[in-house]
Structure formats: C-alpha cells, structure tokens
Amino acid sequence: MSTHSENLAKDKIGASANEQEAAPPEVVAQEAAMPPRIFPGPPPPPPIQALNRSVAFGDGLVGPDISLRIPNGFRWSQRWFGDVSILGYDYQNGRNPGDPFIPARDSGDLDGWGIIHANILQTTNWSVALNTSFRSLQNNPDIPGGSTGIEDGVSSGFRIARAIGDTGGIAFGGEQVIQWDDNTDTGRNLYLMASNGWWLGDNGKDYPLFIANGGLGTGRFASLTDKDEPFNFTCTPVESNRKVGKVDENLCWGPIGSVSLVFDEWWGTFVEYAIGRATLGISANLTGGIPLRVTAGVHFAENDEIVSFDELRWITQFSIGF
C-alpha cells in the first residue's frame, strides 16, 4: 500500500511541475509568429584587383597569375606598390621537328626579358602605373642574348585602370610603348582590356574563382611576325627602317583574351589567346607574405591550329611584388 501511495504522490508532483513549466498560450503564439533564426554566413569576398598578371584582392592578398603575356582589366593592388617580372621562353621563331623541348644553353634558342611596374597614383576605384622593360637581362656573350648590354632595348609604358564593382574592371595601357632605341623586338604593345570574376563556391562567396578577360592589343599582342595577321585591323604606319622588330613599323590592333580558374590563393590555371596563338598555363603563389609567383605554360596552338607534340614551345615567368 505504501508503494502505491508513493507512486500516486510522485504522479501528482510530476503533473504539477509540468503545469508550472508549460508556457502561457500568448507566449507560445508570440514565439510561433517570430521569424526563424538566421545563422550568419561567411563575409563577402574582398574586391578583385591585380598585381601585374596576378589576381590580387582588396585585403592585400595576391594569388597566382591569371595569364602570362596578356594583361588584364583589373585595377592595380591597393596594398602593393610595384612588381618585377622576368620572362623566359624558347624558339622565338618557331620549333622545328626534332628540336629538343629544352634547348641547350648555348644553342641560341633561349631568350627572355624583364619588366618593372610601379603604381604611382591610386584612388578608391582608379589606379595609374608606369612600367619599364629590359630586352636584354645580361651582357655575357657566352650566354644566349648576351650580345647586347642591359642598357640596350630599354622601353617604357603605362597603365590606367578603373574598378567596376567588386569583381570587374577596365584598363588601357601599354608596354614597350616608348622605345629608347631600335633594339626592342618584343612589340609596341598597347591594350584595352575588360575583366570580370565570378566566385563559384559557397553561394558566390568562396573559391574557385573564374575570371574572363578580353580586349584588343597591338604589337606582339596583334602580330607574331612582321607580316599582316588575318584578324588585324586599323593598321597605321608609325616607323620605318627599323633594325629589329619590323612588326613595330605598323601599329595594328587585334583581339586578345584569357580565361582562368583560380582554385585558391595558391594555385590557378589559365588559357590565353592572341593573334592565332593559344597558351595553356599553370601558376603558383609561393608565399603568404611578399608576393612571389612562378608560372609556366606551353603554346599548344599556332596560327589557329593545334600543334604536334614535337612542336610545343614553353614560356615561364617569375614575379615578385614590393
């Protein structure tokens, strides 16, 4: 009997506790009318910018290159003042079947040049930069390209860019525009470019980042040789009787562009196109501090035709920001 009485007492105590814990009807109705709780998501990504051929961001981070030769339309990085790049390549005049993929050091089939960029003026949306190119990087005659001194083939250019929103931009500029002698054969390369990026991850807020870049260019952007190209237009004579770089005697415009996929702040890949030549490249950002990037590519199409394996040519670039 005592056990039964104890159970009845416990049931009464439990029922009383449940009645005390039950919320009033008006509280239940108020809670039902409230909107569901929203958990905050990741912050929006920083604005897309550029450091030479590399993608950069408004928070100061610099990622991999999004092209090799083709410039982009993004405004210059607000964090980094300048950039130095050294570019090397093989078989400037074409690779013949049977030629090794990596030429011998003394073969005369290796070449390169360097360029320094400096961002001299910027506002919230605009950036203005100057650049100086060096066609010869050393003057040792025993090394290919050493027949001329470092002071030969020096030229200058400029870049004016404006951000369009947080993911786009447009730029007008040029490299090797003012040539201080007749030893520059890398083109008087003016360009007008537009670029935009799309964040593909986490509802448009995270990597991977897809970037499309296109526009018009002159010089070596528009012509591989001294002959007219089928897509050139508005050609204007500007010089005559040049010793080298006959392509610069005429200023012709042609279509150029690139598409790239940036996997994260460290790696990316791209395809670029100019005057019948297409290049597949891969790029890596090597540090999380001072921007140090290395990029390599192969020209897989020439004259708008896919080349055979034994005609592939490579191009590399090393860049450091400051």
mmCIF file of C-alpha atoms in Angstrom:
data_model
loop_
_atom_site.group_PDB
_atom_site.id
_atom_site.type_symbol
_atom_site.label_atom_id
_atom_site.label_comp_id
_atom_site.label_asym_id
_atom_site.label_seq_id
_atom_site.Cartn_x
_atom_site.Cartn_y
_atom_site.Cartn_z
ATOM 1 C CA MET A 1 0.000 0.000 0.000
ATOM 2 C CA SER A 2 2.791 2.391 0.863
ATOM 3 C CA THR A 3 4.375 1.867 -2.548
ATOM 4 C CA HIS A 4 1.100 2.623 -4.337
ATOM 5 C CA SER A 5 0.652 5.787 -2.289
ATOM 6 C CA GLU A 6 4.186 6.885 -3.060
ATOM 7 C CA ASN A 7 3.608 6.426 -6.806
ATOM 8 C CA LEU A 8 0.396 8.485 -6.669
ATOM 9 C CA ALA A 9 2.258 11.231 -4.856
ATOM 10 C CA LYS A 10 5.039 11.244 -7.445
ATOM 11 C CA ASP A 11 2.495 11.444 -10.290
ATOM 12 C CA LYS A 12 0.823 14.454 -8.676
ATOM 13 C CA ILE A 13 4.183 16.174 -8.178
ATOM 14 C CA GLY A 14 5.156 15.498 -11.867
ATOM 15 C CA ALA A 15 1.843 16.824 -13.167
ATOM 16 C CA SER A 16 2.209 19.925 -11.026
ATOM 17 C CA ALA A 17 5.753 20.502 -12.352
ATOM 18 C CA ASN A 18 4.591 20.089 -15.961
ATOM 19 C CA GLU A 19 1.832 22.648 -15.412
ATOM 20 C CA GLN A 20 4.381 25.081 -13.978
ATOM 21 C CA GLU A 21 6.789 24.520 -16.916
ATOM 22 C CA ALA A 22 4.139 24.932 -19.638
ATOM 23 C CA ALA A 23 4.412 28.361 -21.286
ATOM 24 C CA PRO A 24 1.347 30.607 -21.346
ATOM 25 C CA PRO A 25 -0.612 30.496 -24.638
ATOM 26 C CA GLU A 26 0.269 34.095 -25.509
ATOM 27 C CA VAL A 27 3.983 33.291 -25.214
ATOM 28 C CA VAL A 28 3.571 30.251 -27.448
ATOM 29 C CA ALA A 29 1.717 32.358 -30.033
ATOM 30 C CA GLN A 30 4.391 35.068 -29.914
ATOM 31 C CA GLU A 31 7.183 32.552 -30.455
ATOM 32 C CA ALA A 32 5.304 30.972 -33.377
ATOM 33 C CA ALA A 33 4.964 34.382 -35.045
ATOM 34 C CA MET A 34 8.678 35.154 -34.814
ATOM 35 C CA PRO A 35 10.813 34.597 -37.969
ATOM 36 C CA PRO A 36 13.179 31.619 -37.944
ATOM 37 C CA ARG A 37 16.632 32.179 -36.545
ATOM 38 C CA ILE A 38 19.202 33.007 -39.243
ATOM 39 C CA PHE A 39 22.808 31.985 -38.662
ATOM 40 C CA PRO A 40 25.370 34.411 -40.172
ATOM 41 C CA GLY A 41 27.235 33.130 -43.242
ATOM 42 C CA PRO A 42 30.774 33.913 -44.382
ATOM 43 C CA PRO A 43 31.557 37.561 -45.163
ATOM 44 C CA PRO A 44 31.587 38.664 -48.816
ATOM 45 C CA PRO A 45 34.947 38.237 -50.567
ATOM 46 C CA PRO A 46 37.205 41.290 -50.970
ATOM 47 C CA PRO A 47 37.260 43.257 -54.248
ATOM 48 C CA ILE A 48 39.206 41.665 -57.101
ATOM 49 C CA GLN A 49 42.326 43.601 -58.135
ATOM 50 C CA ALA A 50 45.592 42.796 -59.951
ATOM 51 C CA LEU A 51 49.345 42.800 -59.439
ATOM 52 C CA ASN A 52 50.738 42.689 -62.972
ATOM 53 C CA ARG A 53 49.425 39.369 -64.405
ATOM 54 C CA SER A 54 48.381 38.038 -60.982
ATOM 55 C CA VAL A 55 44.989 38.230 -59.343
ATOM 56 C CA ALA A 56 45.015 40.333 -56.174
ATOM 57 C CA PHE A 57 42.404 41.363 -53.635
ATOM 58 C CA GLY A 58 41.371 44.406 -51.665
ATOM 59 C CA ASP A 59 42.628 42.880 -48.401
ATOM 60 C CA GLY A 60 46.223 42.809 -49.725
ATOM 61 C CA LEU A 61 46.377 39.127 -50.646
ATOM 62 C CA VAL A 62 47.955 38.237 -54.002
ATOM 63 C CA GLY A 63 47.144 34.975 -55.761
ATOM 64 C CA PRO A 64 48.573 33.177 -58.813
ATOM 65 C CA ASP A 65 48.894 34.565 -62.336
ATOM 66 C CA ILE A 66 45.743 34.562 -64.455
ATOM 67 C CA SER A 67 47.720 34.934 -67.712
ATOM 68 C CA LEU A 68 51.303 35.137 -68.998
ATOM 69 C CA ARG A 69 51.569 37.660 -71.819
ATOM 70 C CA ILE A 70 48.015 39.014 -71.865
ATOM 71 C CA PRO A 71 47.285 41.921 -69.466
ATOM 72 C CA ASN A 72 44.001 42.216 -67.575
ATOM 73 C CA GLY A 73 41.493 44.968 -66.847
ATOM 74 C CA PHE A 74 41.536 44.969 -63.036
ATOM 75 C CA ARG A 75 42.742 47.983 -61.109
ATOM 76 C CA TRP A 76 46.199 47.706 -59.500
ATOM 77 C CA SER A 77 46.523 46.284 -55.993
ATOM 78 C CA GLN A 78 45.954 48.900 -53.295
ATOM 79 C CA ARG A 79 48.399 47.107 -50.986
ATOM 80 C CA TRP A 80 51.439 46.580 -53.256
ATOM 81 C CA PHE A 81 53.288 49.438 -54.949
ATOM 82 C CA GLY A 82 55.106 47.553 -57.697
ATOM 83 C CA ASP A 83 56.168 44.293 -59.293
ATOM 84 C CA VAL A 84 59.232 42.855 -61.049
ATOM 85 C CA SER A 85 58.845 40.048 -63.597
ATOM 86 C CA ILE A 86 61.389 38.034 -65.579
ATOM 87 C CA LEU A 87 60.053 36.060 -68.512
ATOM 88 C CA GLY A 88 61.902 33.311 -70.371
ATOM 89 C CA TYR A 89 60.984 31.326 -73.458
ATOM 90 C CA ASP A 90 62.429 29.142 -76.207
ATOM 91 C CA TYR A 91 62.432 29.136 -80.015
ATOM 92 C CA GLN A 92 61.157 32.651 -80.635
ATOM 93 C CA ASN A 93 60.991 31.941 -84.372
ATOM 94 C CA GLY A 94 59.363 28.517 -84.001
ATOM 95 C CA ARG A 95 60.450 24.997 -83.070
ATOM 96 C CA ASN A 96 61.261 22.531 -85.815
ATOM 97 C CA PRO A 97 60.527 18.793 -85.555
ATOM 98 C CA GLY A 98 63.465 17.108 -83.863
ATOM 99 C CA ASP A 99 64.469 20.135 -81.792
ATOM 100 C CA PRO A 100 64.675 19.316 -78.060
ATOM 101 C CA PHE A 101 61.880 20.612 -75.815
ATOM 102 C CA ILE A 102 64.509 22.304 -73.623
ATOM 103 C CA PRO A 103 67.241 23.765 -75.859
ATOM 104 C CA ALA A 104 70.895 23.616 -74.900
ATOM 105 C CA ARG A 105 72.227 26.609 -73.003
ATOM 106 C CA ASP A 106 74.484 27.637 -75.884
ATOM 107 C CA SER A 107 72.009 26.859 -78.668
ATOM 108 C CA GLY A 108 70.823 30.421 -79.169
ATOM 109 C CA ASP A 109 67.205 29.240 -78.861
ATOM 110 C CA LEU A 110 66.665 30.601 -75.332
ATOM 111 C CA ASP A 111 65.560 34.154 -74.734
ATOM 112 C CA GLY A 112 63.980 36.388 -72.128
ATOM 113 C CA TRP A 113 63.250 39.889 -70.933
ATOM 114 C CA GLY A 114 62.241 41.723 -67.768
ATOM 115 C CA ILE A 115 59.728 44.390 -66.776
ATOM 116 C CA ILE A 116 59.230 46.592 -63.705
ATOM 117 C CA HIS A 117 55.833 48.066 -62.816
ATOM 118 C CA ALA A 118 55.202 50.911 -60.357
ATOM 119 C CA ASN A 119 51.749 52.072 -59.266
ATOM 120 C CA ILE A 120 52.260 55.830 -58.898
ATOM 121 C CA LEU A 121 48.707 57.036 -58.240
ATOM 122 C CA GLN A 122 45.503 55.497 -56.934
ATOM 123 C CA THR A 123 42.054 56.395 -55.638
ATOM 124 C CA THR A 124 39.224 54.202 -54.414
ATOM 125 C CA ASN A 125 38.459 52.964 -57.927
ATOM 126 C CA TRP A 126 41.330 54.189 -60.143
ATOM 127 C CA SER A 127 44.997 53.255 -60.470
ATOM 128 C CA VAL A 128 47.751 54.729 -62.646
ATOM 129 C CA ALA A 129 51.026 52.842 -63.169
ATOM 130 C CA LEU A 130 54.231 53.134 -65.193
ATOM 131 C CA ASN A 131 56.473 50.322 -66.438
ATOM 132 C CA THR A 132 59.965 49.885 -67.854
ATOM 133 C CA SER A 133 61.077 46.871 -69.903
ATOM 134 C CA PHE A 134 64.583 45.466 -70.424
ATOM 135 C CA ARG A 135 65.033 43.415 -73.581
ATOM 136 C CA SER A 136 68.488 42.194 -72.513
ATOM 137 C CA LEU A 137 68.983 40.821 -68.992
ATOM 138 C CA GLN A 138 72.762 40.262 -69.095
ATOM 139 C CA ASN A 139 75.761 41.098 -71.271
ATOM 140 C CA ASN A 140 77.833 37.903 -71.167
ATOM 141 C CA PRO A 141 78.452 36.995 -74.850
ATOM 142 C CA ASP A 142 78.879 33.327 -73.897
ATOM 143 C CA ILE A 143 75.220 33.173 -72.821
ATOM 144 C CA PRO A 144 72.351 33.465 -75.338
ATOM 145 C CA GLY A 145 71.100 37.029 -75.509
ATOM 146 C CA GLY A 146 74.360 38.451 -74.214
ATOM 147 C CA SER A 147 75.474 40.150 -77.416
ATOM 148 C CA THR A 148 73.756 43.352 -76.261
ATOM 149 C CA GLY A 149 74.090 45.145 -72.954
ATOM 150 C CA ILE A 150 71.449 45.614 -70.288
ATOM 151 C CA GLU A 151 71.130 49.228 -71.377
ATOM 152 C CA ASP A 152 70.025 48.125 -74.869
ATOM 153 C CA GLY A 153 66.368 47.548 -75.677
ATOM 154 C CA VAL A 154 65.005 49.657 -72.806
ATOM 155 C CA SER A 155 61.435 50.880 -73.238
ATOM 156 C CA SER A 156 58.635 52.363 -71.152
ATOM 157 C CA GLY A 157 54.867 52.168 -70.879
ATOM 158 C CA PHE A 158 51.868 52.989 -68.731
ATOM 159 C CA ARG A 159 48.609 51.578 -67.363
ATOM 160 C CA ILE A 160 45.350 53.290 -66.353
ATOM 161 C CA ALA A 161 42.684 51.075 -64.783
ATOM 162 C CA ARG A 162 39.312 51.505 -63.137
ATOM 163 C CA ALA A 163 37.415 49.079 -60.924
ATOM 164 C CA ILE A 164 33.831 48.280 -61.916
ATOM 165 C CA GLY A 165 32.100 46.992 -58.822
ATOM 166 C CA ASP A 166 33.929 44.439 -56.679
ATOM 167 C CA THR A 167 34.527 41.861 -59.410
ATOM 168 C CA GLY A 168 35.309 43.764 -62.613
ATOM 169 C CA GLY A 169 37.496 46.384 -64.202
ATOM 170 C CA ILE A 170 38.675 48.016 -67.406
ATOM 171 C CA ALA A 171 42.218 49.105 -68.283
ATOM 172 C CA PHE A 172 44.020 50.978 -71.043
ATOM 173 C CA GLY A 173 47.787 50.871 -71.218
ATOM 174 C CA GLY A 174 50.867 49.678 -72.991
ATOM 175 C CA GLU A 175 54.248 48.009 -72.604
ATOM 176 C CA GLN A 176 57.318 48.895 -74.691
ATOM 177 C CA VAL A 177 55.339 51.889 -76.000
ATOM 178 C CA ILE A 178 58.204 54.400 -75.815
ATOM 179 C CA GLN A 179 61.287 52.589 -77.148
ATOM 180 C CA TRP A 180 64.541 54.330 -76.324
ATOM 181 C CA ASP A 181 66.460 52.615 -79.149
ATOM 182 C CA ASP A 182 65.914 50.188 -82.032
ATOM 183 C CA ASN A 183 66.915 47.055 -80.104
ATOM 184 C CA THR A 184 63.445 46.162 -78.811
ATOM 185 C CA ASP A 185 61.751 43.358 -80.745
ATOM 186 C CA THR A 186 59.037 42.393 -78.254
ATOM 187 C CA GLY A 187 56.439 44.752 -79.703
ATOM 188 C CA ARG A 188 54.931 48.163 -79.037
ATOM 189 C CA ASN A 189 52.127 46.581 -77.039
ATOM 190 C CA LEU A 190 49.144 48.838 -76.394
ATOM 191 C CA TYR A 191 45.974 47.267 -74.988
ATOM 192 C CA LEU A 192 42.384 47.950 -73.970
ATOM 193 C CA MET A 193 41.076 45.211 -71.672
ATOM 194 C CA ALA A 194 37.949 44.379 -69.669
ATOM 195 C CA SER A 195 37.890 41.701 -66.953
ATOM 196 C CA ASN A 196 35.375 40.163 -64.578
ATOM 197 C CA GLY A 197 35.443 37.418 -61.974
ATOM 198 C CA TRP A 198 32.791 35.061 -60.625
ATOM 199 C CA TRP A 199 33.081 33.303 -57.253
ATOM 200 C CA LEU A 200 31.808 29.751 -57.756
ATOM 201 C CA GLY A 201 31.923 28.385 -54.206
ATOM 202 C CA ASP A 202 29.668 28.833 -51.136
ATOM 203 C CA ASN A 203 26.868 30.715 -52.895
ATOM 204 C CA GLY A 204 29.212 33.099 -54.656
ATOM 205 C CA LYS A 205 31.464 33.867 -51.701
ATOM 206 C CA ASP A 206 34.417 31.487 -51.978
ATOM 207 C CA TYR A 207 36.845 29.718 -54.318
ATOM 208 C CA PRO A 208 37.089 28.568 -57.005
ATOM 209 C CA LEU A 209 37.193 31.916 -58.811
ATOM 210 C CA PHE A 210 36.549 32.031 -62.562
ATOM 211 C CA ILE A 211 37.917 35.049 -64.461
ATOM 212 C CA ALA A 212 37.212 36.090 -68.054
ATOM 213 C CA ASN A 213 39.420 38.709 -69.661
ATOM 214 C CA GLY A 214 39.238 40.140 -73.167
ATOM 215 C CA GLY A 215 40.035 43.124 -75.343
ATOM 216 C CA LEU A 216 42.277 44.471 -78.084
ATOM 217 C CA GLY A 217 46.047 44.773 -78.352
ATOM 218 C CA THR A 218 48.814 45.937 -80.687
ATOM 219 C CA GLY A 219 52.429 44.914 -81.349
ATOM 220 C CA ARG A 220 53.234 41.342 -80.320
ATOM 221 C CA PHE A 221 49.707 41.078 -78.950
ATOM 222 C CA ALA A 222 48.433 41.530 -82.516
ATOM 223 C CA SER A 223 51.191 40.004 -84.670
ATOM 224 C CA LEU A 224 53.661 37.165 -84.227
ATOM 225 C CA THR A 225 55.643 38.099 -87.314
ATOM 226 C CA ASP A 226 56.350 41.106 -89.481
ATOM 227 C CA LYS A 227 53.508 40.037 -91.781
ATOM 228 C CA ASP A 228 49.871 41.076 -91.579
ATOM 229 C CA GLU A 229 47.622 38.823 -89.482
ATOM 230 C CA PRO A 230 44.090 37.902 -90.655
ATOM 231 C CA PHE A 231 42.388 39.424 -87.589
ATOM 232 C CA ASN A 232 44.345 42.687 -87.559
ATOM 233 C CA PHE A 233 42.606 45.962 -88.307
ATOM 234 C CA THR A 234 43.224 49.726 -88.268
ATOM 235 C CA CYS A 235 46.915 49.309 -89.100
ATOM 236 C CA THR A 236 48.777 52.643 -89.033
ATOM 237 C CA PRO A 237 52.427 53.162 -90.113
ATOM 238 C CA VAL A 238 54.444 54.701 -87.274
ATOM 239 C CA GLU A 239 58.110 53.950 -88.128
ATOM 240 C CA SER A 240 60.341 52.842 -90.972
ATOM 241 C CA ASN A 241 63.742 51.209 -91.450
ATOM 242 C CA ARG A 242 63.923 49.559 -88.019
ATOM 243 C CA LYS A 243 66.951 47.340 -87.373
ATOM 244 C CA VAL A 244 64.902 44.748 -85.467
ATOM 245 C CA GLY A 245 61.236 44.267 -84.649
ATOM 246 C CA LYS A 246 59.813 45.197 -88.040
ATOM 247 C CA VAL A 247 56.397 44.477 -86.526
ATOM 248 C CA ASP A 248 56.620 47.846 -84.768
ATOM 249 C CA GLU A 249 56.780 49.789 -88.020
ATOM 250 C CA ASN A 250 52.981 49.396 -88.170
ATOM 251 C CA LEU A 251 50.565 49.840 -85.273
ATOM 252 C CA CYS A 252 47.840 47.213 -85.756
ATOM 253 C CA TRP A 253 45.070 46.142 -83.385
ATOM 254 C CA GLY A 254 43.898 42.568 -82.864
ATOM 255 C CA PRO A 255 41.735 40.545 -80.416
ATOM 256 C CA ILE A 256 43.336 39.092 -77.275
ATOM 257 C CA GLY A 257 41.967 37.419 -74.153
ATOM 258 C CA SER A 258 42.210 34.776 -71.456
ATOM 259 C CA VAL A 259 40.107 32.655 -69.132
ATOM 260 C CA SER A 260 41.387 31.372 -65.812
ATOM 261 C CA LEU A 261 40.301 29.266 -62.863
ATOM 262 C CA VAL A 262 41.830 30.181 -59.507
ATOM 263 C CA PHE A 263 41.472 27.204 -57.154
ATOM 264 C CA ASP A 264 42.612 29.070 -54.037
ATOM 265 C CA GLU A 265 45.137 31.725 -53.071
ATOM 266 C CA TRP A 266 47.971 29.358 -54.051
ATOM 267 C CA TRP A 267 47.113 27.744 -57.396
ATOM 268 C CA GLY A 268 45.441 28.566 -60.674
ATOM 269 C CA THR A 269 45.338 27.599 -64.332
ATOM 270 C CA PHE A 270 44.501 29.542 -67.477
ATOM 271 C CA VAL A 271 44.282 29.600 -71.259
ATOM 272 C CA GLU A 272 45.217 32.769 -73.145
ATOM 273 C CA TYR A 273 44.854 33.679 -76.813
ATOM 274 C CA ALA A 274 46.481 36.278 -79.053
ATOM 275 C CA ILE A 275 46.914 36.516 -82.817
ATOM 276 C CA GLY A 276 46.393 32.846 -83.596
ATOM 277 C CA ARG A 277 48.437 31.535 -80.660
ATOM 278 C CA ALA A 278 46.905 29.810 -77.632
ATOM 279 C CA THR A 279 48.796 29.055 -74.423
ATOM 280 C CA LEU A 280 47.883 26.717 -71.565
ATOM 281 C CA GLY A 281 49.464 27.697 -68.266
ATOM 282 C CA ILE A 282 49.598 26.898 -64.572
ATOM 283 C CA SER A 283 50.670 29.303 -61.843
ATOM 284 C CA ALA A 284 51.567 29.136 -58.162
ATOM 285 C CA ASN A 285 51.793 31.770 -55.449
ATOM 286 C CA LEU A 286 54.692 30.610 -53.280
ATOM 287 C CA THR A 287 54.308 32.743 -50.151
ATOM 288 C CA GLY A 288 51.620 34.194 -47.932
ATOM 289 C CA GLY A 289 53.614 37.395 -47.399
ATOM 290 C CA ILE A 290 55.646 39.173 -50.071
ATOM 291 C CA PRO A 291 54.048 38.093 -53.384
ATOM 292 C CA LEU A 292 56.337 35.582 -55.113
ATOM 293 C CA ARG A 293 54.814 33.770 -58.080
ATOM 294 C CA VAL A 294 56.038 31.276 -60.651
ATOM 295 C CA THR A 295 54.163 30.455 -63.847
ATOM 296 C CA ALA A 296 54.762 28.071 -66.742
ATOM 297 C CA GLY A 297 52.915 27.479 -69.983
ATOM 298 C CA VAL A 298 53.069 25.786 -73.369
ATOM 299 C CA HIS A 299 51.911 27.179 -76.708
ATOM 300 C CA PHE A 300 49.544 24.449 -77.890
ATOM 301 C CA ALA A 301 48.141 26.295 -80.916
ATOM 302 C CA GLU A 302 49.854 28.370 -83.593
ATOM 303 C CA ASN A 303 48.104 30.124 -86.468
ATOM 304 C CA ASP A 304 44.802 28.860 -85.008
ATOM 305 C CA GLU A 305 45.862 25.224 -85.412
ATOM 306 C CA ILE A 306 46.787 22.685 -82.722
ATOM 307 C CA VAL A 307 50.497 21.893 -82.955
ATOM 308 C CA SER A 308 52.054 18.453 -82.696
ATOM 309 C CA PHE A 309 53.859 17.361 -79.542
ATOM 310 C CA ASP A 310 57.321 17.879 -81.057
ATOM 311 C CA GLU A 311 56.414 21.485 -81.921
ATOM 312 C CA LEU A 312 55.340 22.521 -78.423
ATOM 313 C CA ARG A 313 57.189 25.525 -77.006
ATOM 314 C CA TRP A 314 57.298 26.675 -73.401
ATOM 315 C CA ILE A 315 57.296 30.003 -71.610
ATOM 316 C CA THR A 316 57.960 30.763 -67.930
ATOM 317 C CA GLN A 317 57.668 33.792 -65.681
ATOM 318 C CA PHE A 318 58.942 34.657 -62.198
ATOM 319 C CA SER A 319 57.435 37.656 -60.412
ATOM 320 C CA ILE A 320 57.863 39.371 -57.058
ATOM 321 C CA GLY A 321 55.847 42.255 -55.666
ATOM 322 C CA PHE A 322 57.035 45.051 -53.428
#
